[in-house]
CSV table of C-alpha atoms in Angstrom, one decimal:
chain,number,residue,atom,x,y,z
G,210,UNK,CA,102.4,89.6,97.5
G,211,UNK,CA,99.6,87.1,95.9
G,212,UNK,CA,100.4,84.9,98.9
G,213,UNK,CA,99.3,87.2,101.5
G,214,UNK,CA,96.7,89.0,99.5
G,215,UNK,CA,94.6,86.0,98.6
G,216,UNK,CA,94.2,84.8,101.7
G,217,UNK,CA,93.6,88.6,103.4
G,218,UNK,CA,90.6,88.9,100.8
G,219,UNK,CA,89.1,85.2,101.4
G,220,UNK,CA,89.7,85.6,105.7
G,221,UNK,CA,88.5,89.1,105.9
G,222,UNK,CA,85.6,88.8,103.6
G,223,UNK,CA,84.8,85.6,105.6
G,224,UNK,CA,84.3,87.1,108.8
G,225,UNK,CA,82.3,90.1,108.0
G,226,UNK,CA,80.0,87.8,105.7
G,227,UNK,CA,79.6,85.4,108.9
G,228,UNK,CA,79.4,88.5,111.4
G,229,UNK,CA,76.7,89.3,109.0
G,230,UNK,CA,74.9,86.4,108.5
G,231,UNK,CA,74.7,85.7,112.9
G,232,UNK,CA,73.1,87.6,115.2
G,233,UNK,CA,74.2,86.8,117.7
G,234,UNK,CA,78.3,87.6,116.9
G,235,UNK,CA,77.1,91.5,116.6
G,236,UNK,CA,78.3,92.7,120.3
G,237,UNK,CA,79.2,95.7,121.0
G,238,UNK,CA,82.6,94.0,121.9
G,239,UNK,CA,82.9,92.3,118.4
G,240,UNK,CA,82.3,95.5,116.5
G,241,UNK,CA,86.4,96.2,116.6
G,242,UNK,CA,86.9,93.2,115.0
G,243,UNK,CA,84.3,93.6,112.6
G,244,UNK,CA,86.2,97.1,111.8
G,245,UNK,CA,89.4,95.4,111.8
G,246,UNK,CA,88.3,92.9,108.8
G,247,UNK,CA,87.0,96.0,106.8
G,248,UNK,CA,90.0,97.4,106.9
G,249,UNK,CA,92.3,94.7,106.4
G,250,UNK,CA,90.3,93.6,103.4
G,251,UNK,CA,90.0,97.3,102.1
G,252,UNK,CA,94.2,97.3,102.2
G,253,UNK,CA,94.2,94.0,100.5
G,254,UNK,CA,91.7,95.5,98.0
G,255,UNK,CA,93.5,98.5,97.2
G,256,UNK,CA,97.0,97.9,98.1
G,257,UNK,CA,97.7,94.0,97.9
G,258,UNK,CA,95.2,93.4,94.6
G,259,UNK,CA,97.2,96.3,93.0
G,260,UNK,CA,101.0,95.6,93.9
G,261,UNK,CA,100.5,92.1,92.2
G,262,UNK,CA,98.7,93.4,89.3
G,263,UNK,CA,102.1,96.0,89.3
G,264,UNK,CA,104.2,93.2,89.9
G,265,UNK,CA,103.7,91.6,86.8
G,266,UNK,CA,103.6,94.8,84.8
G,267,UNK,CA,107.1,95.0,85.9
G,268,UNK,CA,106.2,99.1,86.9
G,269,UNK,CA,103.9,101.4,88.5
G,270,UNK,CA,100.9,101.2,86.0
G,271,UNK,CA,98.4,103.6,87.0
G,272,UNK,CA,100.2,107.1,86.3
G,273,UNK,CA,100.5,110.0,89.0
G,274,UNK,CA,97.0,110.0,89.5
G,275,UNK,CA,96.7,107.0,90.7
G,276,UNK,CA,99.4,106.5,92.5
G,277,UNK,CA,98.2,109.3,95.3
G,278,UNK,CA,95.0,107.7,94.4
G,279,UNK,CA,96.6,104.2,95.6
G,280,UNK,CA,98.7,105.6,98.9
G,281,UNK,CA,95.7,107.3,100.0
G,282,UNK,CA,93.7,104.2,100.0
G,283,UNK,CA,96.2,101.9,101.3
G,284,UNK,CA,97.2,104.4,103.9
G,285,UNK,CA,93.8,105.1,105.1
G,286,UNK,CA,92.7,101.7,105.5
G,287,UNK,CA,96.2,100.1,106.6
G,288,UNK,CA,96.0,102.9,109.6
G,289,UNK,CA,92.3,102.5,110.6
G,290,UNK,CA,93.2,99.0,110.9
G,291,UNK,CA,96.6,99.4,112.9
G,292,UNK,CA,94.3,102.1,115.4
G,293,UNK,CA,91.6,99.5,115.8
G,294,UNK,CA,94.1,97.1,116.9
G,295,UNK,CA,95.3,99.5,119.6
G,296,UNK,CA,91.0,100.2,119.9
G,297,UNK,CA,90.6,96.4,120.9
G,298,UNK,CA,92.9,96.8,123.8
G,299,UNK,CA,91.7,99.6,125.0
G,300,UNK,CA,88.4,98.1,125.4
G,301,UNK,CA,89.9,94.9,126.6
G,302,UNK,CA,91.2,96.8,129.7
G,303,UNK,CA,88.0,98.5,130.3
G,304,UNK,CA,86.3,95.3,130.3
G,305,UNK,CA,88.5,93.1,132.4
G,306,UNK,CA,89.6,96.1,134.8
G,307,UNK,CA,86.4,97.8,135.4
G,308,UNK,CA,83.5,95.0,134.9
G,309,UNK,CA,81.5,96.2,138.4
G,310,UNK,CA,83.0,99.8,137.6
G,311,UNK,CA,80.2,102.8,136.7
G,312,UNK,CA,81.8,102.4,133.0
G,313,UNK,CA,80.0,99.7,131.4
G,314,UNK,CA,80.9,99.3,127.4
G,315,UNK,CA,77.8,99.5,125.2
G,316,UNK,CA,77.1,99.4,121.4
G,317,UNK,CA,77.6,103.9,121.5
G,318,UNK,CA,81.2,103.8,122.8
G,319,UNK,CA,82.0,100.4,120.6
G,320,UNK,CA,80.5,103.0,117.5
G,321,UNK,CA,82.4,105.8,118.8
G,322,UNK,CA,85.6,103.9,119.2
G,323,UNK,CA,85.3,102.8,115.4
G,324,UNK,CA,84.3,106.1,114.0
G,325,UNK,CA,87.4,108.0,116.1
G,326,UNK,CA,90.0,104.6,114.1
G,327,UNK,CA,88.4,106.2,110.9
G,328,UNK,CA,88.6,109.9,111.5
G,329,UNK,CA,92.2,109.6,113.3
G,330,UNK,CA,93.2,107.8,109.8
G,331,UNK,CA,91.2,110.1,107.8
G,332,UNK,CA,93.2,113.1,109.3
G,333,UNK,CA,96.6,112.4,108.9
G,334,UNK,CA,96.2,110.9,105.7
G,335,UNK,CA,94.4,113.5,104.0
G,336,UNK,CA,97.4,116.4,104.1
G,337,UNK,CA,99.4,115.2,101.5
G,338,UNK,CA,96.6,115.5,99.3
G,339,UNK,CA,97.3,119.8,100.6
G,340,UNK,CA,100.5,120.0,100.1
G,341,UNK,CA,102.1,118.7,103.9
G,342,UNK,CA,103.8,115.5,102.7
G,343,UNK,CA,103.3,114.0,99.9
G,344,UNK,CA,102.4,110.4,98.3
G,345,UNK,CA,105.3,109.1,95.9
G,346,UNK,CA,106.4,105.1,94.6
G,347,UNK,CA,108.2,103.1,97.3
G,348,UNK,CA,110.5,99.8,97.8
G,349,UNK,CA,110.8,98.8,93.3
G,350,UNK,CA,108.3,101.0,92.4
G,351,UNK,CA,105.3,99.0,92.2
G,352,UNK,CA,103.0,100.6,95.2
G,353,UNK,CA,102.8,104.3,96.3
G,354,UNK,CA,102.9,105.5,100.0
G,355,UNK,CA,103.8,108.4,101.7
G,356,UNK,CA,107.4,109.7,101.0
G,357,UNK,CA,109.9,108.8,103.1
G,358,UNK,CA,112.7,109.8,100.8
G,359,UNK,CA,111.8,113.8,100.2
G,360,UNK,CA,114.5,115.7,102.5
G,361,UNK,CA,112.4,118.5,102.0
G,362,UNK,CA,111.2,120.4,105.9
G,363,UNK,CA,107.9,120.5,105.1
G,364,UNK,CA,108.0,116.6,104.1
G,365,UNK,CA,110.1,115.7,106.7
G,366,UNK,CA,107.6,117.4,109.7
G,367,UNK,CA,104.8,115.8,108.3
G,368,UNK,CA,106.7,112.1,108.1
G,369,UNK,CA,108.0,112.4,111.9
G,370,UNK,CA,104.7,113.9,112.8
G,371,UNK,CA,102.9,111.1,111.1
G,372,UNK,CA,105.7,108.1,113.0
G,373,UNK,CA,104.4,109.6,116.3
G,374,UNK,CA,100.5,109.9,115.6
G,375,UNK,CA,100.1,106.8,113.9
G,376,UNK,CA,103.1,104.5,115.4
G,377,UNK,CA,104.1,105.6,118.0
G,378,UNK,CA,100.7,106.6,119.7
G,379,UNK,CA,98.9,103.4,118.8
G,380,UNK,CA,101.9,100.9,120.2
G,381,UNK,CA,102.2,103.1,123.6
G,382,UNK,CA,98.6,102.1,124.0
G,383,UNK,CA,98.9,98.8,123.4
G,384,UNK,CA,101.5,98.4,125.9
G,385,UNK,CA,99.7,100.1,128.4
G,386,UNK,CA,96.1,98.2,128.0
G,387,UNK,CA,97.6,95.0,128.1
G,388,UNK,CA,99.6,96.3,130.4
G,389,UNK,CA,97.2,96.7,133.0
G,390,UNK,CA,95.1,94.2,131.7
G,391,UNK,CA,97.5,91.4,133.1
G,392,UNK,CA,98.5,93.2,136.0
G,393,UNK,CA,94.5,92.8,136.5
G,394,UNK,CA,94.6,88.8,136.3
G,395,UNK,CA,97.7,88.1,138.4
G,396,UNK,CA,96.0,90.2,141.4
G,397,UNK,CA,92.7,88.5,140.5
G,398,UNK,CA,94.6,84.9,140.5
G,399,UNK,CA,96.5,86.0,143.8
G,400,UNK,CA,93.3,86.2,145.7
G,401,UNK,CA,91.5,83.2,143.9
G,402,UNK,CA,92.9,80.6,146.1
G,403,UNK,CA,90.2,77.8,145.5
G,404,UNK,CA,89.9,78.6,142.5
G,405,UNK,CA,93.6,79.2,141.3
G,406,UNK,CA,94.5,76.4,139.2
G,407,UNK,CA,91.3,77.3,136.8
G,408,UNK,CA,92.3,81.0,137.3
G,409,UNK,CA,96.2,80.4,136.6
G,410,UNK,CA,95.2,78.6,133.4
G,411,UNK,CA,93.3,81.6,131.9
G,412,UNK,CA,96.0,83.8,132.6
G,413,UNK,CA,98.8,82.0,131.1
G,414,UNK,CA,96.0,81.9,127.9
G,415,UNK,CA,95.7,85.4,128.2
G,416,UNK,CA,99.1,86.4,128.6
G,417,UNK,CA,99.8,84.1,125.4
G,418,UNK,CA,97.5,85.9,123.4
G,419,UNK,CA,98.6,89.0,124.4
G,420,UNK,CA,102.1,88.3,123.5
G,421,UNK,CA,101.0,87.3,120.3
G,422,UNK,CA,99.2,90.2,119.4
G,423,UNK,CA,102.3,92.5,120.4
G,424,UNK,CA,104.5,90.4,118.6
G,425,UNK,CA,102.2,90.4,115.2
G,426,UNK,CA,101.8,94.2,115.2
G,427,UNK,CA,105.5,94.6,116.4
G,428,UNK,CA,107.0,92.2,112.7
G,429,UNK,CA,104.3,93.4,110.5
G,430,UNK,CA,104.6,97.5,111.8
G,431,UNK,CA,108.1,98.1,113.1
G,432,UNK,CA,110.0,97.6,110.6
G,433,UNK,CA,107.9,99.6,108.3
G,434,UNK,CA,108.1,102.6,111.0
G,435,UNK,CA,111.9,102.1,111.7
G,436,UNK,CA,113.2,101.9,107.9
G,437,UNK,CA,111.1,105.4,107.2
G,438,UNK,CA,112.8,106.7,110.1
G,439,UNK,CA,116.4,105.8,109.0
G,440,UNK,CA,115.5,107.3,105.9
G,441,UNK,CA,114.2,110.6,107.4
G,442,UNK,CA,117.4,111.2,110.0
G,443,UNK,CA,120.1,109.6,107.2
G,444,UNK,CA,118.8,110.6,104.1
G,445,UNK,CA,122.3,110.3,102.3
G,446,UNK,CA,121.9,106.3,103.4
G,447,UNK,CA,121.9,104.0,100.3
G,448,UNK,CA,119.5,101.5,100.6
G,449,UNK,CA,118.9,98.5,98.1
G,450,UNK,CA,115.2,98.7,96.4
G,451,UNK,CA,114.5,94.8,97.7
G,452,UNK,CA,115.6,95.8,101.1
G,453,UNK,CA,113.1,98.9,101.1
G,454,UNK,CA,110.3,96.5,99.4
G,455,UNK,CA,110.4,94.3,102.3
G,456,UNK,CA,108.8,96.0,105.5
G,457,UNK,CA,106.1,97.2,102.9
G,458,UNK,CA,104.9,93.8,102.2
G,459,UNK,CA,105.5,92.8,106.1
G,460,UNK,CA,103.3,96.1,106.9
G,461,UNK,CA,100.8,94.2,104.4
G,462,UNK,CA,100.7,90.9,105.4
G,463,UNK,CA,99.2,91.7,108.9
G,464,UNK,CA,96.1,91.5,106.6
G,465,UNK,CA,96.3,87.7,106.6
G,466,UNK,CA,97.1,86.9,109.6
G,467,UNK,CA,95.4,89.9,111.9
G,468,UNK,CA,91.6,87.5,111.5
G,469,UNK,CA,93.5,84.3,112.6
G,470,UNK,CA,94.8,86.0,115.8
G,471,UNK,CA,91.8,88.4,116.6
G,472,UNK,CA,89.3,86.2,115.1
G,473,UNK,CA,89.4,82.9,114.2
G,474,UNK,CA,91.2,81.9,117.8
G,475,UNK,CA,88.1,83.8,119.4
G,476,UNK,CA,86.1,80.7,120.1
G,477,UNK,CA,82.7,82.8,119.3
């Protein structure tokens, strides 16, 4: 857990101090990314800082209290950051679909596209705190989340319901943004004919990156999202504390490497 967590703090800190510190890297377009890195560096705070420290206790250390204390955190900030991953798609598409369009993307929708990561979070994290769902110790006990073991219906609505808002919702967009978005550059490199070798060359670029970004939310997110789902439709299933500590610390180490990808490869 250290080895992701250190270098989540030192990344993510990095970039907003630098974001900060330059002018000229505050765009409206950059403002996702700037989100992301708060995010990813709140998890780390809150859920990465706190599993080692458990860790080495050897237990859950904080008491009840802070163990709903904890899966709120980590849930909030670990689902803001997965939305604005699905958010810098979105606006990805707008910008590379529609640049001559009558939509032009300015610093109020970047704003508004941030605000609606933290609210959407906010939302469907804040019910088990009410009594839909519920925040309980996962994987060996060290970190808190919320319960995919409870069989009981009122858990079990809330833990599908949360799979489709939060999972399910975000990836579907994803897919569709980038999507489109290439779809985009192989009509645009169709019709460049004098220019097509340049043209080729910063679609095959883009399609990498794309790729990449799909595959890094697809390791660090679907096994997290598929092992609560076995749980949910086989509850009766036995599985192995190690084996259900696993996909928590993948779901956490998109931390670390979410600013090399959406970041540090940005040549700003």
């Amino acid at each position: 857990m250290a080895f992701f967590t250190i270098p989540a703090i030192v990344l993510n800190a990095t970039v907003i101090i630098v974001s900060l510190m330059h002018k000229q890297l505050r765009q409206p377009l950059n403002y996702a990314l700037m989100n992301m890195a708060v995010a990813d560096l709140g998890t780390a705070m809150t859920g990465g800082v706190l599993s080692v420290v458990n860790n080495a206790h050897g237990y859950f250390s904080l008491g009840r209290t802070g163990c709903v204390m904890e899966g709120f955190a980590v849930s909030l900030c670990g689902i803001t950051s997965l939305c604005t991953v699905a958010l810098i798609a979105v606006e990805r598409m707008f910008v590379v679909c529609k640049p001559l369009g009558q939509i032009t993307f300015q610093k109020k929708h970047a704003i508004g596209g941030i605000a609606l990561t933290w609210l959407w979070s906010l939302a469907w994290n804040m019910p088990p705190l009410f009594g839909w769902g519920r925040y309980e110790m996962e994987g060996v006990g060290t970190s808190c989340a919320p319960d995919w073991h409870n069989t009981d219906p009122n858990n079990v609505s809330y833990i599908i319901s949360y799979f489709a808002v939060c999972f399910a919702f975000p990836f579907t967009l994803i897919l569709i943004s980038y999507g489109n978005l290439l779809r985009t550059l192989r009509q645009v490199s169709k019709m460049a004919c004098v220019e097509g070798g340049a043209v080729a060359k910063g679609e095959m670029k883009v399609a990498f990156m794309v790729i990449l970004m799909v595959l890094s939310f697809l390791v660090s997110w679907l096994p997290y999202a598929g092992l609560a789902m076995f749980v949910v439709c086989r509850p009766d299933a036995k599985i192995h504390p190690l084996v259900g500590t696993v996909p928590v610390y993948l779901a956490k180490s998109s931390t670390a490497y979410n600013p090399i990808i959406y970041i540090f490869l940005n040549k700003q």
